[in-house]
Amino acid sequence: MTLDPIHVENIAQLAYGIAGDVDTTDHDDLAGRVWRDWLPELRRDGRVVIEPVDEHERRRAPIDDVALTDRPFETVHGLDSGTINPTTFKNGLVVDVAHAAMASAPSDLDLHRDRTIVATVHAGDSTASFDGEWRERDDGHTRQRVLHAPRVNRYAEGVVHALALYLAEGTHALDHADAVDDLLVLDGPIYPKELFTWDDRNPELGALAREAKPRAVVEKYVRLVERFVERDVPLAGFVKNPSSGTIVRALARKGVEPPWPDDTALFTRLLERREGDGSAGGGRGDSAGRTDRVDDELTFTTWFRSRGGADATMAADGDALGIDRELDPELYEPTFMVVYDPRTDVTYKLEAPYAFARDDAVRDRLTRQVLADVATTRGPPEAVGKADELARISATEKAALRRKFEERFDSDQQATYDDRRWGKEPY
């Protein structure tokens, strides 16, 4: 059954009551003040959590011009990991399978064939053991293993998902690091930040993050940074859906009421431009409605160092979960810039370790590369898009793999009403 036209109209009427209480002009003014007065050195509890690497500016670039410029990096490699999503079986096992692949632009078909596959298993039976060694298949083009996740009372699905995803991705990146000559871009952040947020969710998860297996997963990324620093090849992460709340939480702690749900909404406010505005971050419209968005230029920020939220773990004064860092701890700190594409109204984040972002020339090359890629693709860099296609497991493939697990386990999936309601699987 669908809504009748009267129901649609009645719901739409609610927007008038909501809009009447929101003054977006105030939001523009506050965003500008945050940029000018707070972001040059944002502190939380006396500790600097956000500060510029060098310049502190908002910039813009004509889309047609940057799309046609020569790329600063001759070849770009992308890396991604896809999963079947956590699946619970009636025998008490919770399983997720991750599948990592690396792609390059221009293409390298032999490289594209290589895969790393990890199945992570959580069992309620404390006597069970599923750990396996790495094994090779497909004439050495595939490495795979089973990882037995540490036991938890809650969040088993989240644990198996994160460990499978990041172990596959981190292992594949390290195994193929020497294939990268110019630039590697991960699909997502440069560190397994989901593991870093376990402390905030639950004390049990926070303790789990420091156990041997999760720490070994994080160590893959620490060694990855060191390998790329040693080879003098930049490493970056393209975040398609950034969700950090470091800035808005720090503002709230200072008594400022941020109207934005997360940092991405703030940066979108700062970078979106409207007709008659004249500069980034201040389109106001009028009583008849908002003015048209200016969509012929990409807008972007200069680079920031980040030491708050999930990034605190890898800050110079963070403990990196107890993992030894062979370089100056400062060099591992995450840095980022933000890019806004007005054609799609989407905001992206590009991350890199400070080891690379501290260099003016490398920062400039990374900035020009991501601008050219976003201008051309209206989305992620080409190599990242290719890696996403290689690593993605389709809905049909997920269903087939789950049925294979059912056969091997001699146990059905634990079905829910939503599975039947939304047709996720045959019920």
Short mmCIF file of C-alpha atoms in Angstrom, two decimals:
data_model
loop_
_atom_site.label_atom_id
_atom_site.label_comp_id
_atom_site.label_asym_id
_atom_site.label_seq_id
_atom_site.Cartn_x
_atom_site.Cartn_y
_atom_site.Cartn_z
CA MET A 1 0.00 0.00 0.00
CA THR A 2 1.30 3.48 -0.88
CA LEU A 3 0.49 6.85 0.59
CA ASP A 4 -2.50 8.68 -0.82
CA PRO A 5 -1.88 12.18 -2.22
CA ILE A 6 -3.48 13.74 0.85
CA HIS A 7 -1.04 11.88 3.09
CA VAL A 8 1.93 13.10 1.05
CA GLU A 9 0.67 16.67 1.29
CA ASN A 10 0.07 16.39 5.01
CA ILE A 11 3.59 15.12 5.59
CA ALA A 12 5.03 17.85 3.37
CA GLN A 13 3.22 20.44 5.47
CA LEU A 14 5.36 19.41 8.41
CA ALA A 15 8.38 20.85 6.61
CA TYR A 16 6.91 24.36 6.87
CA GLY A 17 6.75 24.13 10.62
CA ILE A 18 10.31 22.84 10.81
CA ALA A 19 11.73 25.37 8.36
CA GLY A 20 10.15 28.24 10.23
CA ASP A 21 12.35 27.50 13.24
CA VAL A 22 15.63 27.24 11.32
CA ASP A 23 17.57 30.38 10.43
CA THR A 24 20.20 29.26 7.93
CA THR A 25 21.74 32.72 7.90
CA ASP A 26 22.86 32.10 11.47
CA HIS A 27 24.40 28.82 10.31
CA ASP A 28 26.40 30.62 7.63
CA ASP A 29 27.70 33.15 10.12
CA LEU A 30 28.65 30.46 12.64
CA ALA A 31 30.39 28.37 9.97
CA GLY A 32 32.46 31.37 8.95
CA ARG A 33 33.38 32.10 12.57
CA VAL A 34 34.36 28.47 13.19
CA TRP A 35 36.63 28.61 10.14
CA ARG A 36 38.25 31.93 11.09
CA ASP A 37 38.46 31.69 14.86
CA TRP A 38 38.48 28.00 15.82
CA LEU A 39 39.94 25.81 13.09
CA PRO A 40 43.36 27.48 12.97
CA GLU A 41 43.96 25.70 16.29
CA LEU A 42 41.01 23.74 17.64
CA ARG A 43 41.55 22.44 21.17
CA ARG A 44 39.69 19.93 23.28
CA ASP A 45 40.56 19.70 26.97
CA GLY A 46 43.65 21.79 26.29
CA ARG A 47 44.90 19.45 23.54
CA VAL A 48 45.12 20.58 19.89
CA VAL A 49 42.95 18.20 17.86
CA ILE A 50 42.75 20.05 14.53
CA GLU A 51 45.30 22.47 13.08
CA PRO A 52 46.45 23.45 9.57
CA VAL A 53 49.52 21.78 8.15
CA ASP A 54 50.51 25.09 6.55
CA GLU A 55 48.11 27.55 4.89
CA HIS A 56 44.57 27.89 6.20
CA GLU A 57 42.44 28.67 3.16
CA ARG A 58 39.36 27.71 1.21
CA ARG A 59 40.06 27.48 -2.48
CA ARG A 60 38.24 26.79 -5.75
CA ALA A 61 39.21 25.46 -9.17
CA PRO A 62 37.31 25.52 -12.49
CA ILE A 63 36.11 21.99 -13.14
CA ASP A 64 36.76 21.97 -16.89
CA ASP A 65 40.31 23.26 -16.42
CA VAL A 66 41.38 20.79 -13.71
CA ALA A 67 39.82 17.86 -15.58
CA LEU A 68 42.10 18.60 -18.54
CA THR A 69 45.33 19.17 -16.62
CA ASP A 70 48.18 16.68 -16.67
CA ARG A 71 48.05 14.31 -13.71
CA PRO A 72 50.92 14.75 -11.20
CA PHE A 73 51.21 10.95 -10.82
CA GLU A 74 51.88 8.85 -13.89
CA THR A 75 50.25 5.75 -12.42
CA VAL A 76 47.81 5.45 -9.51
CA HIS A 77 46.95 2.26 -7.65
CA GLY A 78 43.73 1.81 -5.70
CA LEU A 79 42.85 -0.79 -3.08
CA ASP A 80 39.52 -1.90 -1.63
CA SER A 81 37.99 -4.76 0.33
CA GLY A 82 34.41 -6.02 0.06
CA THR A 83 32.51 -8.37 2.38
CA ILE A 84 29.46 -10.64 2.35
CA ASN A 85 28.35 -8.85 5.57
CA PRO A 86 28.14 -10.60 8.96
CA THR A 87 25.95 -13.69 8.92
CA THR A 88 24.68 -15.55 12.00
CA PHE A 89 23.96 -19.29 11.81
CA LYS A 90 21.75 -21.41 14.03
CA ASN A 91 24.75 -23.39 15.28
CA GLY A 92 26.03 -20.24 17.01
CA LEU A 93 28.68 -19.21 14.48
CA VAL A 94 28.91 -15.63 13.21
CA VAL A 95 30.88 -15.32 9.98
CA ASP A 96 31.99 -12.59 7.60
CA VAL A 97 34.19 -12.97 4.53
CA ALA A 98 36.29 -10.14 3.09
CA HIS A 99 37.84 -10.05 -0.34
CA ALA A 100 40.56 -7.46 -1.15
CA ALA A 101 41.85 -6.39 -4.55
CA MET A 102 44.25 -3.79 -5.95
CA ALA A 103 43.70 -1.98 -9.24
CA SER A 104 45.80 0.41 -11.24
CA ALA A 105 45.27 3.19 -13.73
CA PRO A 106 46.45 2.47 -16.38
CA SER A 107 45.26 -1.11 -15.92
CA ASP A 108 47.48 -4.07 -15.00
CA LEU A 109 45.45 -7.24 -15.56
CA ASP A 110 47.88 -9.54 -13.75
CA LEU A 111 47.68 -7.33 -10.67
CA HIS A 112 43.89 -7.21 -10.91
CA ARG A 113 43.77 -11.01 -10.74
CA ASP A 114 45.46 -11.12 -7.31
CA ARG A 115 43.14 -11.38 -4.32
CA THR A 116 43.36 -11.74 -0.53
CA ILE A 117 40.42 -13.47 1.17
CA VAL A 118 39.75 -13.66 4.91
CA ALA A 119 36.90 -15.47 6.65
CA THR A 120 36.49 -14.36 10.27
CA VAL A 121 34.51 -16.59 12.63
CA HIS A 122 33.06 -15.89 16.07
CA ALA A 123 31.87 -18.86 18.11
CA GLY A 124 29.94 -18.99 21.35
CA ASP A 125 31.73 -22.23 22.20
CA SER A 126 34.95 -21.25 23.99
CA THR A 127 36.52 -24.66 23.22
CA ALA A 128 36.25 -24.24 19.43
CA SER A 129 39.26 -23.18 17.36
CA PHE A 130 39.08 -22.16 13.72
CA ASP A 131 42.37 -20.33 13.16
CA GLY A 132 44.15 -21.31 9.98
CA GLU A 133 47.40 -20.45 8.22
CA TRP A 134 47.62 -18.48 4.99
CA ARG A 135 47.08 -20.71 1.98
CA GLU A 136 47.61 -20.02 -1.71
CA ARG A 137 45.18 -20.87 -4.50
CA ASP A 138 44.68 -19.95 -8.17
CA ASP A 139 48.36 -20.56 -9.02
CA GLY A 140 49.44 -18.20 -6.26
CA HIS A 141 47.14 -15.32 -7.26
CA THR A 142 44.94 -15.78 -4.18
CA ARG A 143 45.96 -15.90 -0.52
CA GLN A 144 43.30 -16.87 1.99
CA ARG A 145 42.87 -17.85 5.63
CA VAL A 146 40.38 -18.29 8.43
CA LEU A 147 40.67 -16.04 11.49
CA HIS A 148 39.00 -17.00 14.77
CA ALA A 149 37.75 -13.74 16.31
CA PRO A 150 38.23 -13.10 20.02
CA ARG A 151 35.10 -13.96 21.97
CA VAL A 152 32.74 -11.14 22.97
CA ASN A 153 29.36 -11.13 24.69
CA ARG A 154 27.98 -8.44 22.37
CA TYR A 155 28.84 -6.89 18.99
CA ALA A 156 30.00 -10.22 17.49
CA GLU A 157 28.77 -9.15 14.04
CA GLY A 158 30.69 -5.87 14.18
CA VAL A 159 33.84 -7.64 15.35
CA VAL A 160 33.91 -10.26 12.61
CA HIS A 161 33.15 -7.62 9.98
CA ALA A 162 35.93 -5.23 11.02
CA LEU A 163 38.58 -7.91 11.48
CA ALA A 164 37.84 -9.59 8.15
CA LEU A 165 37.66 -6.32 6.23
CA TYR A 166 40.85 -4.78 7.60
CA LEU A 167 42.96 -7.93 7.71
CA ALA A 168 42.22 -8.61 4.04
CA GLU A 169 42.84 -5.00 3.03
CA GLY A 170 45.98 -4.47 5.12
CA THR A 171 47.52 -7.79 4.07
CA HIS A 172 46.82 -7.20 0.37
CA ALA A 173 48.28 -3.69 0.56
CA LEU A 174 51.49 -4.92 2.20
CA ASP A 175 51.87 -7.89 -0.13
CA HIS A 176 51.55 -5.65 -3.20
CA ALA A 177 53.27 -2.51 -1.93
CA ASP A 178 56.24 -2.98 -4.24
CA ALA A 179 53.94 -2.97 -7.28
CA VAL A 180 53.13 0.70 -6.58
CA ASP A 181 55.54 3.13 -8.22
CA ASP A 182 53.84 6.51 -7.84
CA LEU A 183 50.78 6.60 -5.54
CA LEU A 184 48.54 4.20 -3.62
CA VAL A 185 45.04 5.33 -2.68
CA LEU A 186 43.02 3.21 -0.27
CA ASP A 187 39.25 3.20 -0.65
CA GLY A 188 38.54 4.73 2.74
CA PRO A 189 40.70 6.02 5.60
CA ILE A 190 44.42 5.29 5.87
CA TYR A 191 43.91 3.42 9.18
CA PRO A 192 41.32 0.87 10.40
CA LYS A 193 39.43 3.52 12.32
CA GLU A 194 36.47 1.31 13.08
CA LEU A 195 38.72 -0.60 15.47
CA PHE A 196 39.84 2.69 17.04
CA THR A 197 36.23 3.58 17.87
CA TRP A 198 35.60 0.40 19.87
CA ASP A 199 36.65 2.22 23.05
CA ASP A 200 33.71 4.62 22.64
CA ARG A 201 31.11 1.87 22.15
CA ASN A 202 31.68 -0.48 25.03
CA PRO A 203 34.41 -1.22 27.64
CA GLU A 204 34.51 -4.85 26.49
CA LEU A 205 35.17 -3.76 22.90
CA GLY A 206 37.78 -1.26 24.08
CA ALA A 207 39.68 -4.04 25.83
CA LEU A 208 39.27 -6.30 22.79
CA ALA A 209 40.98 -3.74 20.53
CA ARG A 210 44.20 -4.26 22.51
CA GLU A 211 44.19 -8.03 22.22
CA ALA A 212 46.71 -9.73 19.97
CA LYS A 213 44.57 -10.32 16.87
CA PRO A 214 43.06 -6.81 16.54
CA ARG A 215 46.48 -5.28 17.26
CA ALA A 216 48.02 -7.46 14.55
CA VAL A 217 45.47 -6.10 12.08
CA VAL A 218 46.29 -2.49 13.02
CA GLU A 219 50.00 -3.25 12.82
CA LYS A 220 49.55 -4.06 9.12
CA TYR A 221 48.68 -0.41 8.53
CA VAL A 222 51.52 0.89 10.68
CA ARG A 223 53.98 -1.19 8.65
CA LEU A 224 52.30 -0.06 5.44
CA VAL A 225 53.05 3.57 6.28
CA GLU A 226 56.65 2.67 7.09
CA ARG A 227 57.07 0.72 3.85
CA PHE A 228 55.82 3.62 1.75
CA VAL A 229 57.92 6.16 3.63
CA GLU A 230 60.96 3.97 3.09
CA ARG A 231 60.19 3.73 -0.64
CA ASP A 232 59.34 7.45 -0.85
CA VAL A 233 56.01 6.64 -2.51
CA PRO A 234 52.95 8.58 -1.24
CA LEU A 235 50.10 6.74 0.45
CA ALA A 236 46.61 8.25 0.72
CA GLY A 237 43.02 7.33 1.51
CA PHE A 238 39.95 8.59 -0.37
CA VAL A 239 36.95 8.72 1.99
CA LYS A 240 33.70 8.74 0.04
CA ASN A 241 31.43 9.09 3.06
CA PRO A 242 33.38 10.93 5.77
CA SER A 243 31.63 10.88 9.14
CA SER A 244 34.08 12.35 11.63
CA GLY A 245 32.62 14.42 14.47
CA THR A 246 35.86 15.72 15.98
CA ILE A 247 35.19 19.37 15.22
CA VAL A 248 31.51 19.52 16.16
CA ARG A 249 32.15 17.64 19.42
CA ALA A 250 35.01 19.98 20.34
CA LEU A 251 32.78 22.98 19.66
CA ALA A 252 30.02 21.52 21.83
CA ARG A 253 32.53 21.06 24.68
CA LYS A 254 33.36 24.76 24.37
CA GLY A 255 29.73 25.76 24.80
CA VAL A 256 29.08 26.39 21.10
CA GLU A 257 25.92 24.72 19.79
CA PRO A 258 26.90 23.39 16.35
CA PRO A 259 23.85 22.96 14.06
CA TRP A 260 25.69 20.33 11.99
CA PRO A 261 25.40 16.60 12.76
CA ASP A 262 29.04 15.96 11.83
CA ASP A 263 32.15 17.61 10.42
CA THR A 264 31.18 16.80 6.83
CA ALA A 265 28.03 18.90 7.12
CA LEU A 266 30.13 21.78 8.45
CA PHE A 267 32.62 21.56 5.58
CA THR A 268 29.79 21.29 3.06
CA ARG A 269 28.38 24.51 4.51
CA LEU A 270 31.76 26.17 4.20
CA LEU A 271 32.44 25.02 0.63
CA GLU A 272 29.04 25.22 -1.06
CA ARG A 273 28.58 28.36 -3.14
CA ARG A 274 25.38 30.02 -4.30
CA GLU A 275 24.61 32.62 -6.97
CA GLY A 276 25.35 36.14 -5.76
CA ASP A 277 27.45 34.85 -2.89
CA GLY A 278 30.84 35.81 -4.28
CA SER A 279 32.85 33.40 -2.14
CA ALA A 280 32.73 29.88 -0.74
CA GLY A 281 30.47 29.10 2.16
CA GLY A 282 27.70 31.65 2.29
CA GLY A 283 24.79 30.97 -0.04
CA ARG A 284 21.67 32.35 1.68
CA GLY A 285 18.85 32.51 -0.81
CA ASP A 286 15.78 34.60 -0.03
CA SER A 287 12.21 34.25 1.17
CA ALA A 288 11.20 32.71 -2.16
CA GLY A 289 13.77 29.92 -1.86
CA ARG A 290 17.45 29.19 -2.07
CA THR A 291 19.47 30.60 -4.96
CA ASP A 292 21.06 28.32 -7.54
CA ARG A 293 24.22 26.45 -6.60
CA VAL A 294 27.36 27.50 -8.45
CA ASP A 295 28.47 24.26 -10.07
CA ASP A 296 31.34 25.14 -12.41
CA GLU A 297 34.09 25.00 -9.79
CA LEU A 298 35.31 22.46 -7.25
CA THR A 299 35.86 23.98 -3.83
CA PHE A 300 38.33 22.56 -1.35
CA THR A 301 40.30 23.24 1.80
CA THR A 302 43.98 23.22 2.46
CA TRP A 303 45.38 20.44 4.67
CA PHE A 304 44.77 19.82 8.38
CA ARG A 305 46.44 17.63 10.98
CA SER A 306 43.92 15.58 12.95
CA ARG A 307 44.49 14.24 16.47
CA GLY A 308 40.94 13.90 17.79
CA GLY A 309 38.29 11.19 17.73
CA ALA A 310 39.44 8.00 16.02
CA ASP A 311 42.59 9.81 14.85
CA ALA A 312 43.80 10.20 18.44
CA THR A 313 45.07 6.61 18.45
CA MET A 314 47.70 7.36 15.80
CA ALA A 315 48.55 10.89 17.00
CA ALA A 316 52.11 11.53 18.18
CA ASP A 317 50.87 11.48 21.79
CA GLY A 318 48.62 8.45 21.18
CA ASP A 319 49.68 4.93 22.06
CA ALA A 320 48.90 3.25 18.70
CA LEU A 321 47.32 0.42 20.75
CA GLY A 322 50.80 -0.39 22.04
CA ILE A 323 52.25 -1.09 18.58
CA ASP A 324 55.90 -0.13 18.11
CA ARG A 325 56.39 2.69 15.63
CA GLU A 326 59.78 2.63 13.93
CA LEU A 327 59.59 6.24 12.71
CA ASP A 328 58.99 9.47 14.62
CA PRO A 329 55.41 9.05 15.99
CA GLU A 330 54.50 12.43 14.51
CA LEU A 331 54.91 11.04 11.00
CA TYR A 332 52.00 8.62 11.45
CA GLU A 333 49.49 11.34 12.33
CA PRO A 334 46.53 11.51 9.93
CA THR A 335 46.17 14.66 7.85
CA PHE A 336 43.32 15.53 5.53
CA MET A 337 41.84 17.94 3.02
CA VAL A 338 38.19 18.24 2.01
CA VAL A 339 36.82 18.51 -1.55
CA TYR A 340 33.27 19.51 -2.46
CA ASP A 341 31.76 18.70 -5.87
CA PRO A 342 28.76 21.00 -6.49
CA ARG A 343 27.58 18.95 -9.47
CA THR A 344 26.67 16.04 -7.21
CA ASP A 345 26.46 17.99 -3.92
CA VAL A 346 28.88 15.47 -2.36
CA THR A 347 31.79 16.16 0.00
CA TYR A 348 34.88 13.93 0.04
CA LYS A 349 37.94 13.69 2.27
CA LEU A 350 41.47 12.84 1.18
CA GLU A 351 43.75 11.56 3.95
CA ALA A 352 47.50 11.00 4.11
CA PRO A 353 50.01 10.34 6.90
CA TYR A 354 51.87 13.45 8.04
CA ALA A 355 55.07 11.81 6.74
CA PHE A 356 53.88 12.78 3.25
CA ALA A 357 51.66 15.78 3.94
CA ARG A 358 54.47 17.70 5.68
CA ASP A 359 56.16 18.10 2.28
CA ASP A 360 54.78 21.09 0.36
CA ALA A 361 55.41 19.51 -3.03
CA VAL A 362 53.74 16.20 -2.12
CA ARG A 363 50.72 18.02 -0.68
CA ASP A 364 50.39 20.02 -3.88
CA ARG A 365 50.63 16.90 -6.06
CA LEU A 366 48.06 15.02 -3.97
CA THR A 367 45.70 17.99 -4.10
CA ARG A 368 46.00 18.43 -7.86
CA GLN A 369 45.58 14.67 -8.41
CA VAL A 370 42.38 14.37 -6.39
CA LEU A 371 40.90 17.50 -7.93
CA ALA A 372 41.60 16.22 -11.45
CA ASP A 373 40.15 12.81 -10.62
CA VAL A 374 36.98 14.13 -8.98
CA ALA A 375 36.48 16.61 -11.83
CA THR A 376 36.77 13.80 -14.37
CA THR A 377 34.87 10.97 -12.67
CA ARG A 378 32.36 12.95 -10.55
CA GLY A 379 33.42 10.60 -7.79
CA PRO A 380 36.43 8.60 -6.58
CA PRO A 381 39.74 8.40 -8.46
CA GLU A 382 39.67 5.96 -11.36
CA ALA A 383 41.96 3.44 -9.63
CA VAL A 384 39.77 3.46 -6.52
CA GLY A 385 36.67 2.94 -8.63
CA LYS A 386 38.33 -0.02 -10.36
CA ALA A 387 39.37 -1.55 -7.03
CA ASP A 388 35.83 -1.15 -5.74
CA GLU A 389 34.48 -3.03 -8.75
CA LEU A 390 37.03 -5.84 -8.31
CA ALA A 391 36.45 -6.24 -4.57
CA ARG A 392 32.69 -5.82 -4.52
CA ILE A 393 30.64 -8.95 -3.80
CA SER A 394 27.23 -8.69 -5.46
CA ALA A 395 23.96 -9.50 -3.69
CA THR A 396 23.59 -12.67 -5.78
CA GLU A 397 27.14 -13.76 -4.93
CA LYS A 398 26.57 -13.05 -1.23
CA ALA A 399 23.46 -15.23 -1.22
CA ALA A 400 25.30 -18.05 -3.01
CA LEU A 401 28.23 -17.90 -0.59
CA ARG A 402 25.93 -17.98 2.43
CA ARG A 403 24.22 -21.07 1.04
CA LYS A 404 27.66 -22.68 0.68
CA PHE A 405 28.34 -21.96 4.34
CA GLU A 406 24.97 -23.44 5.28
CA GLU A 407 25.90 -26.64 3.47
CA ARG A 408 29.34 -26.89 5.05
CA PHE A 409 28.07 -26.04 8.55
CA ASP A 410 24.96 -28.21 8.13
CA SER A 411 23.18 -25.27 9.73
CA ASP A 412 20.79 -22.65 8.39
CA GLN A 413 21.24 -18.92 8.69
CA GLN A 414 19.42 -17.33 11.60
CA ALA A 415 16.57 -15.68 9.72
CA THR A 416 14.71 -12.57 10.85
CA TYR A 417 11.35 -11.15 9.93
CA ASP A 418 13.09 -8.36 8.01
CA ASP A 419 14.71 -11.00 5.77
CA ARG A 420 11.25 -12.13 4.77
CA ARG A 421 9.75 -8.64 4.68
CA TRP A 422 12.44 -7.08 2.48
CA GLY A 423 13.28 -10.16 0.44
CA LYS A 424 16.94 -10.26 1.41
CA GLU A 425 16.99 -14.04 1.17
CA PRO A 426 14.50 -16.80 0.35
CA TYR A 427 12.70 -17.45 3.64
#
